[in-house]
Each structure stands twice: as structure tokens, then as C-alpha cells.
mmCIF file of C-alpha atoms and ligand atoms in Angstrom:
data_model
loop_
_atom_site.group_PDB
_atom_site.id
_atom_site.type_symbol
_atom_site.label_atom_id
_atom_site.label_comp_id
_atom_site.label_asym_id
_atom_site.label_seq_id
_atom_site.Cartn_x
_atom_site.Cartn_y
_atom_site.Cartn_z
ATOM 1 C CA MET A 1 102.675 103.875 83.812
ATOM 2 C CA LEU A 2 101.899 105.399 80.146
ATOM 3 C CA ILE A 3 104.048 104.582 76.922
ATOM 4 C CA GLY A 4 102.832 106.420 74.355
ATOM 5 C CA GLU A 5 99.420 107.952 74.039
ATOM 6 C CA ASP A 6 97.579 104.098 74.392
ATOM 7 C CA ILE A 7 99.755 101.519 75.953
ATOM 8 C CA LEU A 8 99.680 102.085 79.576
ATOM 9 C CA GLN A 9 101.841 99.328 81.415
ATOM 10 C CA VAL A 10 100.589 98.253 85.282
ATOM 11 C CA ARG A 11 103.150 97.286 87.307
ATOM 12 C CA THR A 12 103.525 94.934 90.298
ATOM 13 C CA PRO A 13 106.261 93.919 92.327
ATOM 14 C CA LEU A 14 106.366 90.563 90.792
ATOM 15 C CA VAL A 15 105.222 90.952 87.271
ATOM 16 C CA CYS A 16 103.060 93.540 84.942
ATOM 17 C CA PHE A 17 100.729 94.067 81.852
ATOM 18 C CA TYR A 18 99.518 95.804 79.517
ATOM 19 C CA ALA A 19 96.289 98.045 78.967
ATOM 20 C CA LEU A 20 95.977 98.985 75.448
ATOM 21 C CA ARG A 21 93.339 102.030 74.106
ATOM 22 C CA GLY A 22 91.536 101.102 71.363
ATOM 23 C CA GLY A 23 88.807 102.836 69.194
ATOM 24 C CA ASP A 24 86.092 100.812 70.843
ATOM 25 C CA GLY A 25 87.275 100.018 74.364
ATOM 26 C CA LEU A 26 90.051 98.634 76.109
ATOM 27 C CA TYR A 27 92.047 94.887 75.771
ATOM 28 C CA LEU A 28 94.374 93.943 78.283
ATOM 29 C CA ILE A 29 97.428 91.732 77.456
ATOM 30 C CA ASP A 30 97.825 89.466 80.617
ATOM 31 C CA THR A 31 96.245 90.408 84.119
ATOM 32 C CA GLY A 32 99.014 90.113 86.775
ATOM 33 C CA PHE A 33 99.436 88.323 89.806
ATOM 34 C CA PHE A 34 98.562 89.806 93.626
ATOM 35 C CA GLY A 35 97.654 93.571 93.516
ATOM 36 C CA ALA A 36 96.653 93.990 89.821
ATOM 37 C CA ARG A 37 93.037 94.740 90.083
ATOM 38 C CA ARG A 38 94.342 97.734 92.363
ATOM 39 C CA ALA A 39 97.246 98.559 90.265
ATOM 40 C CA LEU A 40 94.850 98.542 87.362
ATOM 41 C CA ALA A 41 92.277 100.563 89.133
ATOM 42 C CA ASN A 42 94.666 103.157 89.831
ATOM 43 C CA ALA A 43 96.431 103.373 86.656
ATOM 44 C CA LEU A 44 93.364 104.091 84.331
ATOM 45 C CA GLU A 45 92.324 106.315 86.588
ATOM 46 C CA GLU A 46 95.685 108.082 86.231
ATOM 47 C CA ALA A 47 95.489 107.904 82.963
ATOM 48 C CA GLY A 48 91.630 109.040 82.514
ATOM 49 C CA TRP A 49 91.183 106.196 80.933
ATOM 50 C CA ARG A 50 87.582 105.843 81.365
ATOM 51 C CA GLU A 51 86.470 102.602 78.541
ATOM 52 C CA PRO A 52 84.661 99.480 79.190
ATOM 53 C CA VAL A 53 87.415 96.465 79.552
ATOM 54 C CA ARG A 54 86.090 94.571 75.897
ATOM 55 C CA GLY A 55 88.772 91.644 75.740
ATOM 56 C CA ILE A 56 91.350 90.020 77.827
ATOM 57 C CA ILE A 57 94.695 88.402 75.943
ATOM 58 C CA LEU A 58 96.998 86.051 77.863
ATOM 59 C CA THR A 59 99.960 84.982 76.573
ATOM 60 C CA HIS A 60 100.585 82.315 78.518
ATOM 61 C CA GLY A 61 99.311 80.110 81.538
ATOM 62 C CA HIS A 62 101.474 80.739 84.246
ATOM 63 C CA ILE A 63 99.735 82.317 87.098
ATOM 64 C CA ASP A 64 101.442 85.416 87.651
ATOM 65 C CA HIS A 65 99.816 86.505 84.043
ATOM 66 C CA ILE A 66 96.473 84.429 84.192
ATOM 67 C CA PHE A 67 95.519 84.936 87.958
ATOM 68 C CA ASN A 68 92.426 87.880 87.821
ATOM 69 C CA VAL A 69 91.430 86.940 84.676
ATOM 70 C CA ALA A 70 88.230 85.512 86.714
ATOM 71 C CA ALA A 71 87.909 88.530 88.061
ATOM 72 C CA MET A 72 88.190 91.229 85.780
ATOM 73 C CA ALA A 73 86.244 88.955 82.933
ATOM 74 C CA GLY A 74 83.469 88.606 85.370
ATOM 75 C CA GLU A 75 83.514 92.416 87.082
ATOM 76 C CA THR A 76 83.789 93.741 82.521
ATOM 77 C CA GLY A 77 82.044 91.150 80.720
ATOM 78 C CA ALA A 78 85.628 90.867 78.527
ATOM 79 C CA TRP A 79 86.165 88.145 76.463
ATOM 80 C CA ILE A 80 89.197 86.231 76.994
ATOM 81 C CA ALA A 81 91.886 84.893 74.035
ATOM 82 C CA ALA A 82 94.372 82.349 74.931
ATOM 83 C CA PRO A 83 97.114 80.334 72.481
ATOM 84 C CA ARG A 84 95.374 76.542 72.354
ATOM 85 C CA ALA A 85 98.770 75.126 73.041
ATOM 86 C CA ASP A 86 99.060 76.525 76.340
ATOM 87 C CA ALA A 87 95.093 74.611 77.610
ATOM 88 C CA PRO A 88 96.650 72.583 79.660
ATOM 89 C CA TYR A 89 98.825 75.002 81.564
ATOM 90 C CA LEU A 90 95.020 76.989 82.255
ATOM 91 C CA ASP A 91 93.504 73.987 83.091
ATOM 92 C CA GLY A 92 96.118 72.780 85.628
ATOM 93 C CA SER A 93 96.600 69.153 83.437
ATOM 94 C CA TYR A 94 99.680 70.423 82.298
ATOM 95 C CA HIS A 95 102.124 67.019 82.754
ATOM 96 C CA TYR A 96 105.785 69.529 83.995
ATOM 97 C CA THR A 97 109.075 67.417 83.361
ATOM 98 C CA GLY A 98 112.380 68.060 84.092
ATOM 99 C CA PRO A 99 113.898 71.293 85.902
ATOM 100 C CA ALA A 100 110.180 72.746 85.010
ATOM 101 C CA ARG A 101 108.778 70.085 87.640
ATOM 102 C CA LEU A 102 109.307 72.539 90.460
ATOM 103 C CA CYS A 103 107.476 74.846 88.734
ATOM 104 C CA GLY A 104 104.270 72.866 88.591
ATOM 105 C CA VAL A 105 104.561 71.591 92.039
ATOM 106 C CA LEU A 106 104.256 76.044 92.680
ATOM 107 C CA GLU A 107 101.709 76.493 89.877
ATOM 108 C CA LYS A 108 99.776 74.249 92.134
ATOM 109 C CA ALA A 109 100.151 75.413 95.407
ATOM 110 C CA ALA A 110 100.172 79.531 94.676
ATOM 111 C CA LYS A 111 96.585 78.127 92.830
ATOM 112 C CA ARG A 112 95.534 76.297 95.722
ATOM 113 C CA LEU A 113 96.753 79.560 97.998
ATOM 114 C CA ALA A 114 95.943 82.332 96.250
ATOM 115 C CA GLY A 115 92.251 80.643 95.436
ATOM 116 C CA PHE A 116 92.439 80.752 92.028
ATOM 117 C CA ARG A 117 89.566 80.404 89.811
ATOM 118 C CA GLN A 118 89.237 79.088 86.487
ATOM 119 C CA PHE A 119 87.465 80.770 83.662
ATOM 120 C CA PRO A 120 86.359 79.923 79.903
ATOM 121 C CA VAL A 121 88.525 80.691 76.989
ATOM 122 C CA SER A 122 85.881 82.405 74.052
ATOM 123 C CA ARG A 123 89.072 82.305 71.633
ATOM 124 C CA TRP A 124 92.187 80.006 71.319
ATOM 125 C CA LEU A 125 94.919 81.472 69.226
ATOM 126 C CA ASP A 126 96.927 79.472 66.871
ATOM 127 C CA ASP A 127 99.994 80.145 64.967
ATOM 128 C CA CYS A 128 98.708 83.299 62.176
ATOM 129 C CA SER A 129 95.833 84.368 64.524
ATOM 130 C CA GLU A 130 94.670 87.942 64.053
ATOM 131 C CA LEU A 131 92.623 89.744 66.627
ATOM 132 C CA PRO A 132 90.811 92.751 65.307
ATOM 133 C CA VAL A 133 91.749 95.096 68.253
ATOM 134 C CA TRP A 134 93.899 97.759 68.006
ATOM 135 C CA ASP A 135 95.239 97.745 64.635
ATOM 136 C CA GLY A 136 95.318 94.033 64.500
ATOM 137 C CA LEU A 137 97.561 92.153 66.896
ATOM 138 C CA ALA A 138 98.774 88.900 65.527
ATOM 139 C CA ALA A 139 99.969 85.825 67.457
ATOM 140 C CA VAL A 140 103.069 85.299 67.479
ATOM 141 C CA PRO A 141 104.127 81.881 68.834
ATOM 142 C CA LEU A 142 107.189 81.656 70.896
ATOM 143 C CA PRO A 143 107.437 78.278 72.396
ATOM 144 C CA GLY A 144 109.972 77.423 74.997
ATOM 145 C CA HIS A 145 108.856 79.212 78.626
ATOM 146 C CA THR A 146 105.456 77.161 77.825
ATOM 147 C CA GLU A 147 104.606 75.072 75.356
ATOM 148 C CA GLY A 148 102.075 77.763 73.817
ATOM 149 C CA HIS A 149 103.804 81.344 74.607
ATOM 150 C CA THR A 150 102.545 83.786 72.221
ATOM 151 C CA GLY A 151 103.709 86.991 71.697
ATOM 152 C CA PHE A 152 101.471 90.178 70.272
ATOM 153 C CA TYR A 153 102.954 91.930 66.991
ATOM 154 C CA CYS A 154 100.958 94.986 66.173
ATOM 155 C CA ALA A 155 102.463 95.542 62.782
ATOM 156 C CA ARG A 156 101.706 98.636 62.354
ATOM 157 C CA ARG A 157 103.159 100.138 65.293
ATOM 158 C CA ARG A 158 105.881 97.621 65.058
ATOM 159 C CA LEU A 159 105.923 96.764 68.506
ATOM 160 C CA LEU A 160 105.940 92.946 69.785
ATOM 161 C CA PHE A 161 104.340 91.979 73.257
ATOM 162 C CA CYS A 162 106.461 89.609 74.353
ATOM 163 C CA GLY A 163 105.462 87.723 77.315
ATOM 164 C CA ASP A 164 108.271 86.139 79.217
ATOM 165 C CA LEU A 165 110.491 85.626 76.314
ATOM 166 C CA VAL A 166 112.958 87.163 77.933
ATOM 167 C CA ALA A 167 112.979 89.847 81.539
ATOM 168 C CA SER A 168 114.668 92.454 80.445
ATOM 169 C CA PHE A 169 116.246 94.733 83.461
ATOM 170 C CA ARG A 170 119.377 97.149 83.866
ATOM 171 C CA PHE A 171 121.985 94.777 83.431
ATOM 172 C CA GLY A 172 120.339 93.217 80.482
ATOM 173 C CA ALA A 173 117.795 90.989 78.944
ATOM 174 C CA GLN A 174 118.034 86.940 80.278
ATOM 175 C CA LEU A 175 116.241 84.075 79.934
ATOM 176 C CA PRO A 176 113.526 83.142 82.523
ATOM 177 C CA PRO A 177 114.656 80.741 85.458
ATOM 178 C CA ALA A 178 115.419 77.675 83.965
ATOM 179 C CA ILE A 179 113.121 76.192 86.344
ATOM 180 C CA PHE A 180 110.158 78.320 84.736
ATOM 181 C CA ASN A 181 111.182 77.398 81.245
ATOM 182 C CA SER A 182 108.885 73.735 80.138
ATOM 183 C CA ARG A 183 110.822 73.275 76.812
ATOM 184 C CA PRO A 184 114.109 75.475 77.043
ATOM 185 C CA GLU A 185 115.415 74.186 73.809
ATOM 186 C CA LEU A 186 112.786 75.960 71.887
ATOM 187 C CA ILE A 187 113.848 79.635 73.326
ATOM 188 C CA PRO A 188 116.709 80.353 70.890
ATOM 189 C CA ALA A 189 114.828 79.903 68.011
ATOM 190 C CA SER A 190 111.281 81.846 69.613
ATOM 191 C CA ILE A 191 113.924 84.725 70.042
ATOM 192 C CA ALA A 192 114.912 84.443 65.888
ATOM 193 C CA ARG A 193 111.072 84.492 65.257
ATOM 194 C CA ALA A 194 110.632 87.750 67.376
ATOM 195 C CA LEU A 195 113.920 89.684 65.713
ATOM 196 C CA ALA A 196 112.510 89.009 62.256
ATOM 197 C CA LEU A 197 110.000 90.533 62.850
ATOM 198 C CA ASP A 198 109.915 94.707 61.346
ATOM 199 C CA LEU A 199 110.070 95.823 65.270
ATOM 200 C CA ALA A 200 110.726 99.498 66.839
ATOM 201 C CA GLY A 201 110.160 98.008 70.095
ATOM 202 C CA VAL A 202 109.277 95.213 72.418
ATOM 203 C CA LEU A 203 107.528 95.131 75.868
ATOM 204 C CA PRO A 204 108.088 92.198 78.168
ATOM 205 C CA ASN A 205 105.947 91.619 81.121
ATOM 206 C CA HIS A 206 109.179 90.996 83.598
ATOM 207 C CA GLY A 207 111.298 94.259 83.224
ATOM 208 C CA ASP A 208 112.735 97.922 84.279
ATOM 209 C CA GLN A 209 110.228 101.098 83.252
ATOM 210 C CA ALA A 210 112.805 101.395 79.758
ATOM 211 C CA PRO A 211 111.246 102.426 76.651
ATOM 212 C CA PRO A 212 110.221 99.419 74.194
ATOM 213 C CA ALA A 213 113.266 100.425 72.118
ATOM 214 C CA VAL A 214 115.499 99.708 74.845
ATOM 215 C CA HIS A 215 114.393 96.240 75.321
ATOM 216 C CA LEU A 216 114.770 95.099 72.125
ATOM 217 C CA GLU A 217 118.635 96.162 72.144
ATOM 218 C CA ARG A 218 118.619 94.116 75.322
ATOM 219 C CA LEU A 219 117.107 91.322 73.366
ATOM 220 C CA ARG A 220 118.911 91.257 70.392
ATOM 221 C CA ARG A 221 122.141 91.507 72.090
ATOM 222 C CA LEU A 222 121.077 88.472 74.255
ATOM 223 C CA LYS A 223 120.183 86.980 70.574
ATOM 224 C CA MET A 224 124.107 87.896 70.231
ATOM 225 C CA ALA A 225 125.063 86.024 73.558
ATOM 226 C CA ILE A 226 123.026 82.560 72.675
ATOM 227 C CA ASP A 227 123.939 82.700 69.233
ATOM 228 C CA GLY A 228 127.861 83.210 69.843
ATOM 229 C CA ALA A 229 127.280 80.139 73.065
ATOM 230 C CA LEU A 230 125.853 77.822 70.282
ATOM 231 C CA GLY A 231 128.897 78.166 67.901
ATOM 232 C CA ASN A 232 125.718 80.522 65.262
ATOM 233 C CA CYS A 233 128.094 83.527 64.140
HETATM 234 ZN ZN1 ZN B 301 105.289 82.700 82.907
#
């Protein structure tokens, strides 16, 4: 689904991800899970985008975002950028605790059953890392869902690719289920950090086909609810 003239939202049943069209090629933000390679090929064909994929940019290390990295990078020669603080998720060494222990079990099982392949990261991202693609994408750490969970902000377009900061559907934005959040106590500050940016819209990886401005409005409402629950207002 085209969102504007140079953002393609590639949808699969479990998760979506994004293809961006820059002046020199295409860039992916995450790579989806089952069915994503076919969905990407179909979406590019439908949009008539024939440029090469130059780079793959990861918001975090959960399998539904990184499952196809090895295959897609192998096919295209694209570089791979990922948050440094999520390196232990990428290599499977992260020690999940609390309710997220179940997430660790599911990740391990899914990687084994689905035949997950490791991949080399070309560039590790830290706070304030800037990728010189698509008018500039700034890495904005939004930890909580994972230790290094990161959004990507394009100041010129006032858009934030917010990964799994929230899921956003018709009934509103909500936090990811508790078992998938490694450091849930960090999420309210990450939502506040996201909303402190100058924004026209946000683009989540789990959500309906609403425009970015609607996802932003839902995120703002969720923050108000969280602030109310925490007694911050
Ligand atoms: Zn996730």
C-alpha cells in the first residue's frame, strides 16, 4: 500500500514493514516474517518500483522484523543497519527475564522451526546516529519493547517509523502484549520522547491501514491515558 509517493507499506497477516524510495534506490525498514518476501515483490511490482534495494534498517531484533534479513540482503547486496543495544537479540544471546521469558522461548522455537539465518550487521546504530538516506533518517532510541528498540525519524517529512513502540488499530493505540516487552518500565518515557518530536505522523509495524496522522493521534491519546494512570497530568 502506497503512503505518499515514496513510502510503501508492505503488509502481511502478522506484521507490516516499509520500503522507502530514495533518489539512489530503495531502503527497507524491517523485513517482516512469513510471506514477506512475496509480499514485498508484489508490492514493488504493483508500485512500479524497480530500483535496487540499497539498505535494510532494523528497528529491533524480534524475529517478525528480522526473519528475512539474510535472504533479502543476500539477494540484493543491501547493507544492514541495526541498533547496537539489540545485538544480543540478533545473535540470540539476550537473557529474557520476568513475563518476557516466554518471549525468549517463543523466539528460540520460531527461529529453529522457521530456519532463521544469521546475518552480518554493516552499521551499528546508537542514539543520534543519522543515516544519510531518504532525506536523512535519525535513529531515535525508544527502549522498552526491547533494550535497543529504535525509531527512525525524518525531520524533513516530520515522520517517525516507530517500530513496535505501540500497535495501532481501529480501537486505538495500545502497548505490545506484556510478554513481548523486555523493559516495560521504559516504555512511557519512550512514548514521551517520540511525541516530543515535531511530527505529522507515525508509522508502526503492527497496525491497520490508517494514515500516519491517525496513528499519531491514537498515540497521543494513549499517552494521555498512560499519564492519567501514572498521575502525571
Ligand atoms: Zn517486536
